[in-house]
Amino acid sequence: QKEVEQDPGPLSVPEGAIVSLNCTYSNSAFQYFMWYRQYSRKGPELLMYTYSSGNKEDGRFTAQVDKSSKYISLFIRDSQPSDSATYLCAMSKFSGGYNKLIFGAGTRLAVHP
Amino acid sequence: ETGVTQSPTHLIKTRGQQVTLRCSSQSGHNTVSWYQQALGQGPQFIFQYYREEENGRGNFPPRFSGLQFPNYSSELNVNALELDDSALYLCASSRTGGFSYNEQFFGPGTRLTVL
């Protein structure tokens, strides 16, 4: 079983839709939870990170963490064609004095006009 | 502020060869992490360098090795290339490698194809 599970999609939605992306995890030692966006042939860029359970909002994006269920979500409101990309959830834990990111497989999102 | 850069952009090698990939970290960052991203998968942690020493490693064999230089740039070396080594190799830099959250900034990656 992978430490982080993410549905690879693809997910196709019309412009203006609300998008919900989700990940589950098995390791309760994870401390930080992140969402990265990766455009084709580019490196991942950080969208949001959270430390505790609850919601965090940034513009059209809302990240949600439920540590009791080991479940995280990213909501995108008023989705735009420019949001078409692969969305990666990532989690981190400290082990032996270093911090590594553990990623989900990524969900490919297409927003069509 | 200059971002993370990687070279080369693309590389084609044959099985059994050796390859060196390079990364320049973002200004002010002293920690570099390397990740391997196979097609359709999320990045997998290879190792991390902090102050020129490897301070963490993922489940990769010893033929994956690295260096970090005094200017915090880094190299990833892969010996005895195998077909499964074909992937996008990502470098990420951050301010410290230690006990608090520090955002890792990713470079554009080097796409390695092994024939």
Tab-separated table of N, CA, C and O in Angstrom, chain A residues 2 32 34 36 38 41-44 46 49 88 92 94 96-101 103-106, chain B residues 35 37 40-43 45 48 55-57 88 90 97-101 103-104 106-108 111:
chain	number	residue	atom	x	y	z
A	2	LYS	N	0.565	2.198	-0.880
A	2	LYS	CA	1.334	3.425	-0.937
A	2	LYS	C	0.995	4.286	0.269
A	2	LYS	O	-0.124	4.261	0.781
A	32	TYR	N	3.099	18.143	7.533
A	32	TYR	CA	2.741	19.213	6.617
A	32	TYR	C	2.095	18.618	5.376
A	32	TYR	O	2.492	17.555	4.918
A	34	MET	N	0.696	19.556	1.449
A	34	MET	CA	0.887	20.523	0.393
A	34	MET	C	0.157	20.127	-0.875
A	34	MET	O	-0.098	18.941	-1.111
A	36	TYR	N	0.701	20.893	-4.962
A	36	TYR	CA	1.535	21.445	-6.024
A	36	TYR	C	0.765	21.361	-7.341
A	36	TYR	O	-0.025	20.452	-7.575
A	38	GLN	N	1.500	21.229	-11.489
A	38	GLN	CA	2.565	20.955	-12.452
A	38	GLN	C	2.001	21.041	-13.860
A	38	GLN	O	1.160	20.228	-14.261
A	41	ARG	N	5.652	19.454	-18.844
A	41	ARG	CA	7.074	19.691	-19.092
A	41	ARG	C	7.657	20.782	-18.177
A	41	ARG	O	8.636	21.433	-18.527
A	42	LYS	N	7.031	20.963	-17.008
A	42	LYS	CA	7.549	21.924	-16.042
A	42	LYS	C	7.728	21.238	-14.691
A	42	LYS	O	7.207	20.145	-14.455
A	43	GLY	N	8.454	21.898	-13.791
A	43	GLY	CA	8.557	21.396	-12.440
A	43	GLY	C	7.333	21.766	-11.621
A	43	GLY	O	6.599	22.697	-11.970
A	44	PRO	N	7.073	21.058	-10.532
A	44	PRO	CA	5.921	21.402	-9.670
A	44	PRO	C	6.108	22.764	-9.013
A	44	PRO	O	7.228	23.144	-8.664
A	46	LEU	N	4.442	25.180	-5.801
A	46	LEU	CA	3.598	25.079	-4.612
A	46	LEU	C	2.390	25.993	-4.725
A	46	LEU	O	2.513	27.176	-5.008
A	49	TYR	N	0.130	25.164	1.429
A	49	TYR	CA	0.507	24.161	2.396
A	49	TYR	C	-0.237	24.434	3.698
A	49	TYR	O	-0.590	25.572	4.015
A	88	LEU	N	-0.672	17.735	-7.713
A	88	LEU	CA	-0.004	16.740	-6.879
A	88	LEU	C	-0.208	17.085	-5.415
A	88	LEU	O	0.082	18.216	-4.999
A	92	SER	N	4.861	15.790	4.201
A	92	SER	CA	6.234	15.716	4.671
A	92	SER	C	6.286	15.292	6.125
A	92	SER	O	5.363	15.521	6.909
A	94	PHE	N	9.531	14.602	9.270
A	94	PHE	CA	10.942	14.748	9.589
A	94	PHE	C	11.474	13.409	10.041
A	94	PHE	O	10.907	12.753	10.888
A	96	GLY	N	15.256	11.544	10.870
A	96	GLY	CA	16.705	11.577	10.940
A	96	GLY	C	17.301	12.930	10.634
A	96	GLY	O	18.420	13.012	10.143
A	97	GLY	N	16.550	13.998	10.906
A	97	GLY	CA	17.094	15.341	10.721
A	97	GLY	C	16.907	15.925	9.342
A	97	GLY	O	17.503	16.946	9.024
A	98	TYR	N	16.101	15.267	8.517
A	98	TYR	CA	15.840	15.865	7.210
A	98	TYR	C	14.368	15.747	6.893
A	98	TYR	O	13.621	14.987	7.509
A	99	ASN	N	13.967	16.532	5.920
A	99	ASN	CA	12.565	16.667	5.570
A	99	ASN	C	12.386	16.251	4.124
A	99	ASN	O	12.949	16.867	3.238
A	100	LYS	N	11.614	15.186	3.858
A	100	LYS	CA	11.384	14.776	2.483
A	100	LYS	C	9.901	14.879	2.177
A	100	LYS	O	9.056	14.777	3.059
A	101	LEU	N	9.622	15.107	0.914
A	101	LEU	CA	8.239	15.177	0.460
A	101	LEU	C	7.839	13.823	-0.118
A	101	LEU	O	8.601	13.218	-0.868
A	103	PHE	N	4.870	12.290	-2.431
A	103	PHE	CA	3.845	12.764	-3.335
A	103	PHE	C	2.826	11.681	-3.665
A	103	PHE	O	3.125	10.482	-3.681
A	104	GLY	N	1.604	12.138	-3.968
A	104	GLY	CA	0.646	11.281	-4.620
A	104	GLY	C	0.980	11.185	-6.102
A	104	GLY	O	1.907	11.844	-6.589
A	105	ALA	N	0.218	10.366	-6.821
A	105	ALA	CA	0.506	10.140	-8.240
A	105	ALA	C	0.129	11.333	-9.104
A	105	ALA	O	0.592	11.438	-10.247
A	106	GLY	N	-0.690	12.251	-8.576
A	106	GLY	CA	-1.120	13.409	-9.340
A	106	GLY	C	-2.451	13.166	-10.028
A	106	GLY	O	-2.724	12.054	-10.493
B	35	TYR	N	14.562	14.430	-6.892
B	35	TYR	CA	13.407	13.557	-7.033
B	35	TYR	C	13.400	12.950	-8.430
B	35	TYR	O	13.842	13.579	-9.395
B	37	GLN	N	10.744	11.466	-11.249
B	37	GLN	CA	9.327	11.411	-11.600
B	37	GLN	C	9.144	10.592	-12.873
B	37	GLN	O	9.440	11.064	-13.971
B	40	GLY	N	3.566	9.724	-15.603
B	40	GLY	CA	2.278	9.422	-14.986
B	40	GLY	C	2.320	9.191	-13.491
B	40	GLY	O	1.312	8.791	-12.893
B	41	GLN	N	3.474	9.443	-12.873
B	41	GLN	CA	3.629	9.230	-11.426
B	41	GLN	C	4.008	10.528	-10.735
B	41	GLN	O	4.422	11.497	-11.383
B	42	GLY	N	3.890	10.533	-9.414
B	42	GLY	CA	4.376	11.665	-8.652
B	42	GLY	C	5.880	11.537	-8.431
B	42	GLY	O	6.450	10.452	-8.573
B	43	PRO	N	6.533	12.640	-8.099
B	43	PRO	CA	7.980	12.580	-7.826
B	43	PRO	C	8.298	11.675	-6.637
B	43	PRO	O	7.543	11.634	-5.663
B	45	PHE	N	11.351	10.775	-3.835
B	45	PHE	CA	12.548	11.325	-3.193
B	45	PHE	C	13.745	10.407	-3.392
B	45	PHE	O	13.679	9.214	-3.084
B	48	GLN	N	18.765	14.044	-0.234
B	48	GLN	CA	18.845	15.464	0.095
B	48	GLN	C	20.268	15.789	0.538
B	48	GLN	O	20.905	14.994	1.251
B	55	ASN	N	22.118	14.091	3.805
B	55	ASN	CA	21.524	13.939	5.128
B	55	ASN	C	20.196	13.198	5.087
B	55	ASN	O	19.458	13.202	6.069
B	56	GLY	N	19.903	12.543	3.971
B	56	GLY	CA	18.685	11.744	3.885
B	56	GLY	C	18.623	11.079	2.533
B	56	GLY	O	19.057	11.660	1.528
B	57	ARG	N	18.098	9.874	2.477
B	57	ARG	CA	18.053	9.120	1.228
B	57	ARG	C	16.771	8.300	1.154
B	57	ARG	O	16.313	7.742	2.158
B	88	LEU	N	11.757	11.999	-15.476
B	88	LEU	CA	12.075	13.404	-15.276
B	88	LEU	C	12.758	13.516	-13.915
B	88	LEU	O	12.222	13.067	-12.902
B	90	LEU	N	14.018	15.861	-11.008
B	90	LEU	CA	13.722	17.186	-10.467
B	90	LEU	C	14.662	17.505	-9.310
B	90	LEU	O	14.925	16.660	-8.458
B	97	GLY	N	17.530	22.158	5.740
B	97	GLY	CA	17.061	20.790	5.600
B	97	GLY	C	16.547	20.215	6.882
B	97	GLY	O	16.315	19.034	6.973
B	98	GLY	N	16.330	21.064	7.874
B	98	GLY	CA	16.153	20.556	9.223
B	98	GLY	C	14.753	20.400	9.732
B	98	GLY	O	13.899	19.837	9.069
B	99	PHE	N	14.476	20.921	10.884
B	99	PHE	CA	13.333	20.504	11.665
B	99	PHE	C	12.130	21.407	11.586
B	99	PHE	O	11.296	21.414	12.467
B	100	SER	N	12.026	22.194	10.536
B	100	SER	CA	10.826	23.003	10.380
B	100	SER	C	10.455	23.004	8.913
B	100	SER	O	11.238	22.603	8.058
B	101	TYR	N	9.250	23.449	8.620
B	101	TYR	CA	8.820	23.467	7.236
B	101	TYR	C	9.538	24.573	6.476
B	101	TYR	O	9.580	25.715	6.903
B	103	GLU	N	9.679	25.712	2.335
B	103	GLU	CA	9.187	25.388	1.004
B	103	GLU	C	10.311	24.929	0.108
B	103	GLU	O	11.396	25.513	0.087
B	104	GLN	N	10.059	23.863	-0.609
B	104	GLN	CA	11.013	23.382	-1.604
B	104	GLN	C	10.608	23.948	-2.960
B	104	GLN	O	9.487	23.738	-3.412
B	106	PHE	N	11.085	23.937	-6.913
B	106	PHE	CA	11.516	22.968	-7.913
B	106	PHE	C	12.042	23.643	-9.177
B	106	PHE	O	11.540	24.688	-9.607
B	107	GLY	N	13.033	22.996	-9.762
B	107	GLY	CA	13.493	23.385	-11.082
B	107	GLY	C	12.618	22.747	-12.154
B	107	GLY	O	11.709	21.985	-11.839
B	108	PRO	N	12.908	23.045	-13.428
B	108	PRO	CA	12.094	22.521	-14.522
B	108	PRO	C	12.348	21.051	-14.821
B	108	PRO	O	11.549	20.417	-15.517
B	111	ARG	N	14.876	15.697	-18.428
B	111	ARG	CA	14.218	14.480	-18.909
B	111	ARG	C	15.277	13.531	-19.445
B	111	ARG	O	15.955	13.839	-20.424
